[in-house]
């Protein structure tokens, strides 16, 4: 009898040891792709680490699959404070922080190692420091991946093969200019509209990293994948100033550390998807062609001259030569 009372008392006391609801802050986080995607894995790792490092005082509420709109809309919501955190590609970010456009220049990065070192190094950190002036707090570089072209019309093996194709682009002026320079008709469009646009033939194709092509099931609406690797697409975890300014220094550090955990998990998922994704797409009936990137790079030369003017030939070289 005494024992039952003790167990009861402990259970009852136990209930009071957990974090009183009042002290728990819900952190709303949004991203464009599926829960099981690289963004889903990265965001889950961020949330898990945040909850752990704050002993449950901060707990995420996740909005996957563009539930709160496309990346541009989510970034606006973070600026307004109606959304706390977004894990987004740099696609639309240049519309808010123009300096970031430089990392979306095609054929800028040699490989994942070069790109990740650059984003985590002084160049990437300098760019993160540009965000607060625009009402955004960027705390970590995550990753989308190297982008490739898919389409439903024809196999693409050389630059001439893309001429006249209507390709959906992100809302990114660097991409739009680069695609126009090789004769593509770029159609800027928010990600949540893309699958239907491909299905209905509003556009012939699109370009995204393997992890997005897999998680968005584009094999259902696209016949051809051309491994152009034409752009390395970084991503970011951005926090709203409305939340950030309320955080203690210790909690700011917890968010930063959680950002690092999210970045590592997202990049690992990209590695995994890259390793198995192409065979999976082939098994789903997609024809895959390897591409001579240098030919596409040469074809885009007119655009590069303009990018050098806009973003500085020295800045571009600094990224290209970063080790
Ligand atoms: O960030 O819009 C795009 O094509 C992006 O790659 C996608 O939203 C994931």
Coordinates of C-alpha atoms and ligand atoms in Angstrom, one line a residue:
X1 CA 0.0 0.0 0.0
X2 CA 2.8 2.4 1.1
X3 CA 4.7 1.5 -2.1
X4 CA 1.7 2.3 -4.3
X5 CA 1.3 5.7 -2.6
X6 CA 5.1 6.4 -3.3
X7 CA 4.7 5.3 -6.9
X8 CA 1.7 7.5 -7.2
X9 CA 3.5 10.4 -5.4
X10 CA 6.6 10.1 -7.7
X11 CA 4.3 9.9 -10.8
X12 CA 2.4 12.9 -9.6
X13 CA 5.7 14.7 -8.7
X14 CA 7.1 13.6 -12.1
X15 CA 4.4 15.3 -13.9
X16 CA 5.5 18.6 -12.3
X17 CA 9.3 18.0 -13.2
X18 CA 8.6 18.3 -16.9
X19 CA 8.8 21.8 -18.5
X20 CA 5.7 23.8 -17.6
X21 CA 3.9 24.5 -20.9
X22 CA 4.1 28.2 -20.2
X23 CA 7.9 28.1 -20.5
X24 CA 7.9 26.2 -23.8
X25 CA 8.1 28.3 -26.9
X26 CA 6.9 26.9 -30.2
X27 CA 9.2 27.6 -33.1
X28 CA 7.4 27.4 -36.4
X29 CA 9.8 26.2 -39.2
X30 CA 8.9 25.9 -42.9
X31 CA 10.5 24.5 -46.0
X32 CA 9.5 23.7 -49.6
X33 CA 10.0 19.9 -50.0
X34 CA 8.8 16.7 -48.4
X35 CA 9.3 15.6 -44.7
X36 CA 11.6 12.8 -46.0
X37 CA 13.6 15.1 -48.2
X38 CA 17.1 16.6 -47.5
X39 CA 15.4 19.7 -46.1
X40 CA 13.2 17.5 -43.9
X41 CA 16.1 15.7 -42.5
X42 CA 18.1 18.9 -42.0
X43 CA 15.3 20.7 -40.3
X44 CA 14.5 17.7 -38.1
X45 CA 18.1 17.6 -36.9
X46 CA 18.0 21.3 -36.3
X47 CA 14.8 21.0 -34.2
X48 CA 16.1 18.0 -32.3
X49 CA 19.3 19.7 -31.4
X50 CA 17.5 22.9 -30.4
X51 CA 15.1 21.1 -28.1
X52 CA 18.0 19.2 -26.6
X53 CA 20.2 22.2 -26.0
X54 CA 17.4 24.2 -24.5
X55 CA 16.0 21.4 -22.4
X56 CA 12.7 21.5 -24.2
X57 CA 12.1 25.2 -23.8
X58 CA 12.1 25.6 -27.6
X59 CA 10.1 23.0 -29.6
X60 CA 9.5 23.1 -33.4
X61 CA 6.2 23.0 -35.3
X62 CA 7.1 21.8 -38.8
X63 CA 5.5 23.0 -42.0
X64 CA 6.9 20.9 -44.8
X65 CA 6.0 20.7 -48.5
X66 CA 5.5 24.4 -49.1
X67 CA 2.5 24.3 -46.7
X68 CA 3.1 28.0 -46.0
X69 CA 3.8 28.9 -49.6
X70 CA 7.0 28.9 -51.7
X71 CA 10.4 29.9 -50.4
X72 CA 10.0 33.6 -51.3
X73 CA 6.7 33.8 -49.4
X74 CA 8.2 32.0 -46.4
X75 CA 11.2 34.4 -46.3
X76 CA 8.8 37.4 -46.4
X77 CA 6.9 35.7 -43.5
X78 CA 10.1 35.4 -41.5
X79 CA 10.8 39.1 -42.1
X80 CA 7.3 39.9 -40.8
X81 CA 7.7 37.5 -37.9
X82 CA 4.6 35.4 -38.8
X83 CA 7.0 32.5 -39.4
X84 CA 10.0 31.9 -37.0
X85 CA 12.4 29.9 -39.2
X86 CA 12.7 28.9 -42.9
X87 CA 15.2 26.4 -44.4
X88 CA 15.4 27.7 -47.9
X89 CA 17.6 27.5 -51.0
X90 CA 19.3 30.7 -52.1
X91 CA 17.0 30.8 -55.1
X92 CA 14.8 33.7 -54.1
X93 CA 17.2 35.1 -51.4
X94 CA 19.0 37.4 -53.8
X95 CA 15.7 39.4 -54.0
X96 CA 16.2 40.2 -50.3
X97 CA 20.0 40.2 -49.9
X98 CA 21.5 41.0 -53.4
X99 CA 25.0 40.1 -52.4
X100 CA 24.0 36.4 -52.1
X101 CA 23.3 36.3 -55.9
X102 CA 27.0 35.7 -56.5
X103 CA 26.9 32.1 -55.2
X104 CA 24.2 31.3 -57.8
X105 CA 26.5 32.0 -60.7
X106 CA 26.8 28.8 -62.8
X107 CA 29.9 26.6 -62.7
X108 CA 31.3 28.6 -59.8
X109 CA 32.1 25.6 -57.6
X110 CA 34.3 22.6 -58.6
X111 CA 32.6 20.1 -56.4
X112 CA 30.7 19.6 -53.0
X113 CA 33.9 19.8 -51.0
X114 CA 34.8 23.2 -52.5
X115 CA 31.3 24.5 -52.1
X116 CA 30.9 23.5 -48.5
X117 CA 34.3 24.8 -47.5
X118 CA 33.5 28.1 -49.2
X119 CA 30.1 28.5 -47.5
X120 CA 31.4 27.6 -44.1
X121 CA 34.5 29.7 -44.5
X122 CA 35.0 33.5 -44.4
X123 CA 33.3 34.1 -47.7
X124 CA 30.1 32.3 -46.6
X125 CA 30.2 34.0 -43.2
X126 CA 30.7 37.4 -44.7
X127 CA 27.5 36.8 -46.7
X128 CA 25.6 35.7 -43.5
X129 CA 26.5 39.1 -42.0
X130 CA 24.6 40.9 -44.7
X131 CA 21.2 39.6 -43.6
X132 CA 20.3 41.5 -40.4
X133 CA 20.3 44.8 -42.4
X134 CA 17.5 43.2 -44.5
X135 CA 15.4 42.1 -41.5
X136 CA 16.6 38.5 -41.6
X137 CA 18.9 36.5 -39.3
X138 CA 20.8 33.8 -41.3
X139 CA 22.4 31.3 -38.8
X140 CA 23.7 28.5 -41.0
X141 CA 24.4 27.3 -44.5
X142 CA 22.6 24.1 -45.3
X143 CA 22.4 22.6 -48.8
X144 CA 20.2 21.9 -51.8
X145 CA 22.8 20.5 -54.2
X146 CA 24.2 20.7 -57.7
X147 CA 21.4 21.4 -60.1
X148 CA 20.6 19.4 -63.3
X149 CA 18.1 19.8 -66.1
X150 CA 15.1 17.5 -66.7
X151 CA 12.6 17.8 -69.5
X152 CA 9.9 15.9 -71.2
X153 CA 10.8 16.7 -74.9
X154 CA 14.3 15.4 -75.8
X155 CA 17.6 14.2 -74.5
X156 CA 20.1 17.1 -73.9
X157 CA 23.7 16.2 -74.7
X158 CA 25.1 19.5 -75.9
X159 CA 24.2 23.2 -75.4
X160 CA 22.3 23.4 -78.7
X161 CA 19.9 20.8 -77.5
X162 CA 18.4 23.2 -74.9
X163 CA 17.5 25.9 -77.5
X164 CA 13.9 26.9 -77.3
X165 CA 13.0 24.7 -74.4
X166 CA 10.6 26.3 -71.8
X167 CA 12.4 25.6 -68.5
X168 CA 11.0 26.6 -65.1
X169 CA 13.6 28.6 -63.2
X170 CA 13.6 29.8 -59.6
X171 CA 12.9 33.4 -59.0
X172 CA 16.6 34.2 -59.4
X173 CA 17.9 36.8 -61.9
X174 CA 21.3 35.2 -62.2
X175 CA 19.8 31.8 -63.3
X176 CA 17.3 33.5 -65.7
X177 CA 20.1 35.5 -67.4
X178 CA 22.4 32.4 -67.6
X179 CA 19.6 30.3 -69.1
X180 CA 18.7 33.0 -71.6
X181 CA 22.3 33.2 -72.7
X182 CA 22.1 29.6 -74.1
X183 CA 18.7 29.9 -75.7
X184 CA 16.5 28.5 -73.0
X185 CA 13.1 30.2 -72.3
X186 CA 13.2 30.5 -68.6
X187 CA 9.9 30.6 -66.7
X188 CA 10.3 31.9 -63.2
X189 CA 7.9 30.1 -60.9
X190 CA 7.5 29.2 -57.2
X191 CA 8.3 25.6 -56.4
X192 CA 4.8 24.6 -55.2
X193 CA 3.4 25.3 -58.7
X194 CA 6.1 23.3 -60.5
X195 CA 4.7 19.7 -60.5
X196 CA 1.4 20.7 -62.0
X197 CA 3.1 22.9 -64.6
X198 CA 5.2 20.0 -65.7
X199 CA 2.2 17.7 -65.7
X200 CA 0.1 20.1 -67.8
X201 CA 3.0 20.9 -70.1
X202 CA 3.0 24.6 -69.2
X203 CA 6.7 24.2 -69.1
X204 CA 8.9 21.5 -70.8
X205 CA 11.3 21.1 -68.0
X206 CA 12.9 22.3 -64.8
X207 CA 16.3 22.2 -63.1
X208 CA 17.0 20.9 -59.6
X209 CA 19.4 18.8 -57.6
X210 CA 18.9 15.0 -57.4
X211 CA 17.4 15.2 -53.9
X212 CA 14.7 17.5 -55.0
X213 CA 14.0 15.5 -58.3
X214 CA 13.6 12.4 -56.1
X215 CA 11.5 13.9 -53.2
X216 CA 9.2 15.8 -55.6
X217 CA 8.7 12.6 -57.7
X218 CA 9.5 14.4 -61.0
X219 CA 10.1 11.0 -62.6
X220 CA 6.4 10.9 -63.0
X221 CA 6.3 14.0 -65.2
X222 CA 9.8 14.1 -66.8
X223 CA 11.4 11.7 -69.3
X224 CA 15.0 13.1 -69.6
X225 CA 17.6 14.0 -67.0
X226 CA 20.8 15.7 -68.2
X227 CA 23.6 15.8 -65.5
X228 CA 24.6 19.4 -66.2
X229 CA 25.6 20.2 -62.6
X230 CA 25.3 23.8 -63.9
X231 CA 24.8 25.5 -60.5
X232 CA 25.6 24.6 -56.9
X233 CA 22.5 25.5 -54.9
X234 CA 23.3 26.4 -51.3
X235 CA 20.5 26.7 -48.7
X236 CA 20.1 28.5 -45.5
X237 CA 18.4 28.4 -42.1
X238 CA 17.0 31.9 -41.5
X239 CA 15.4 33.1 -38.2
X240 CA 13.0 36.0 -37.8
X241 CA 14.4 39.0 -35.9
X242 CA 11.1 39.0 -34.0
X243 CA 12.2 35.8 -32.3
X244 CA 16.0 36.3 -32.4
X245 CA 15.9 39.6 -30.5
X246 CA 14.0 37.9 -27.7
X247 CA 16.6 35.2 -27.2
X248 CA 19.2 35.2 -24.4
X249 CA 22.9 34.8 -25.6
X250 CA 22.8 31.2 -24.4
X251 CA 19.7 30.5 -26.5
X252 CA 21.2 32.3 -29.5
X253 CA 24.2 29.9 -29.2
X254 CA 21.8 27.0 -28.9
X255 CA 20.1 28.1 -32.2
X256 CA 23.5 28.5 -33.9
X257 CA 24.6 25.0 -32.7
X258 CA 21.3 23.5 -33.9
X259 CA 21.9 25.2 -37.2
X260 CA 25.3 23.4 -37.5
X261 CA 23.6 20.0 -36.7
X262 CA 20.9 20.7 -39.3
X263 CA 23.5 21.6 -41.9
X264 CA 25.5 18.4 -41.3
X265 CA 22.4 16.2 -41.5
X266 CA 21.1 17.9 -44.7
X267 CA 24.5 17.5 -46.4
X268 CA 24.7 13.9 -45.5
X269 CA 21.2 13.3 -46.9
X270 CA 22.3 15.0 -50.1
X271 CA 25.4 12.7 -50.3
X272 CA 23.1 9.7 -49.8
X273 CA 20.6 10.8 -52.5
X274 CA 23.4 11.6 -54.9
X275 CA 24.8 8.1 -54.4
X276 CA 21.6 6.1 -55.1
X277 CA 19.3 8.6 -56.8
X278 CA 20.4 8.3 -60.4
X279 CA 19.9 4.6 -60.5
X280 CA 16.5 5.0 -58.8
X281 CA 15.5 7.5 -61.5
X282 CA 16.7 5.2 -64.2
X283 CA 14.6 2.4 -62.6
X284 CA 11.6 4.8 -62.7
X285 CA 12.1 5.1 -66.5
X286 CA 14.0 8.4 -66.7
X287 CA 16.7 8.5 -69.5
X288 CA 19.9 9.9 -68.0
X289 CA 22.6 11.6 -70.1
X290 CA 26.1 12.7 -68.9
X291 CA 27.0 16.2 -70.0
X292 CA 30.2 18.0 -70.9
X293 CA 29.9 20.8 -68.4
X294 CA 32.7 22.8 -70.1
X295 CA 30.6 23.1 -73.3
X296 CA 27.8 24.7 -71.3
X297 CA 30.2 26.9 -69.4
X298 CA 31.6 28.1 -72.7
X299 CA 28.1 28.7 -74.1
X300 CA 27.3 30.9 -71.1
X301 CA 30.4 33.1 -71.6
X302 CA 28.3 36.3 -72.5
X303 CA 26.4 36.0 -69.2
X304 CA 29.7 35.6 -67.2
X305 CA 31.1 38.9 -68.6
X306 CA 28.0 40.6 -67.2
X307 CA 28.2 38.7 -63.8
X308 CA 31.8 39.9 -63.5
X309 CA 30.6 43.5 -63.8
X310 CA 27.7 43.1 -61.4
X311 CA 29.4 41.0 -58.7
X312 CA 33.1 41.8 -59.2
X313 CA 35.6 39.6 -61.1
X314 CA 37.8 39.6 -58.0
X315 CA 35.0 38.3 -55.8
X316 CA 34.2 35.6 -58.3
X317 CA 37.8 34.6 -58.6
X318 CA 38.1 34.5 -54.8
X319 CA 35.3 31.9 -54.6
X320 CA 36.7 29.9 -57.6
X321 CA 40.2 29.8 -56.0
X322 CA 39.0 29.1 -52.5
X323 CA 40.5 25.9 -51.1
Ligands
LIG1 O1 14.9 24.5 -52.4 O2 12.6 26.1 -56.1 C1 13.5 25.3 -56.2 O3 13.7 24.7 -57.3 C2 14.3 24.8 -55.1 O4 15.3 24.0 -55.5 C3 13.4 24.1 -54.1 O5 12.4 24.9 -53.7 C4 14.1 23.5 -52.9

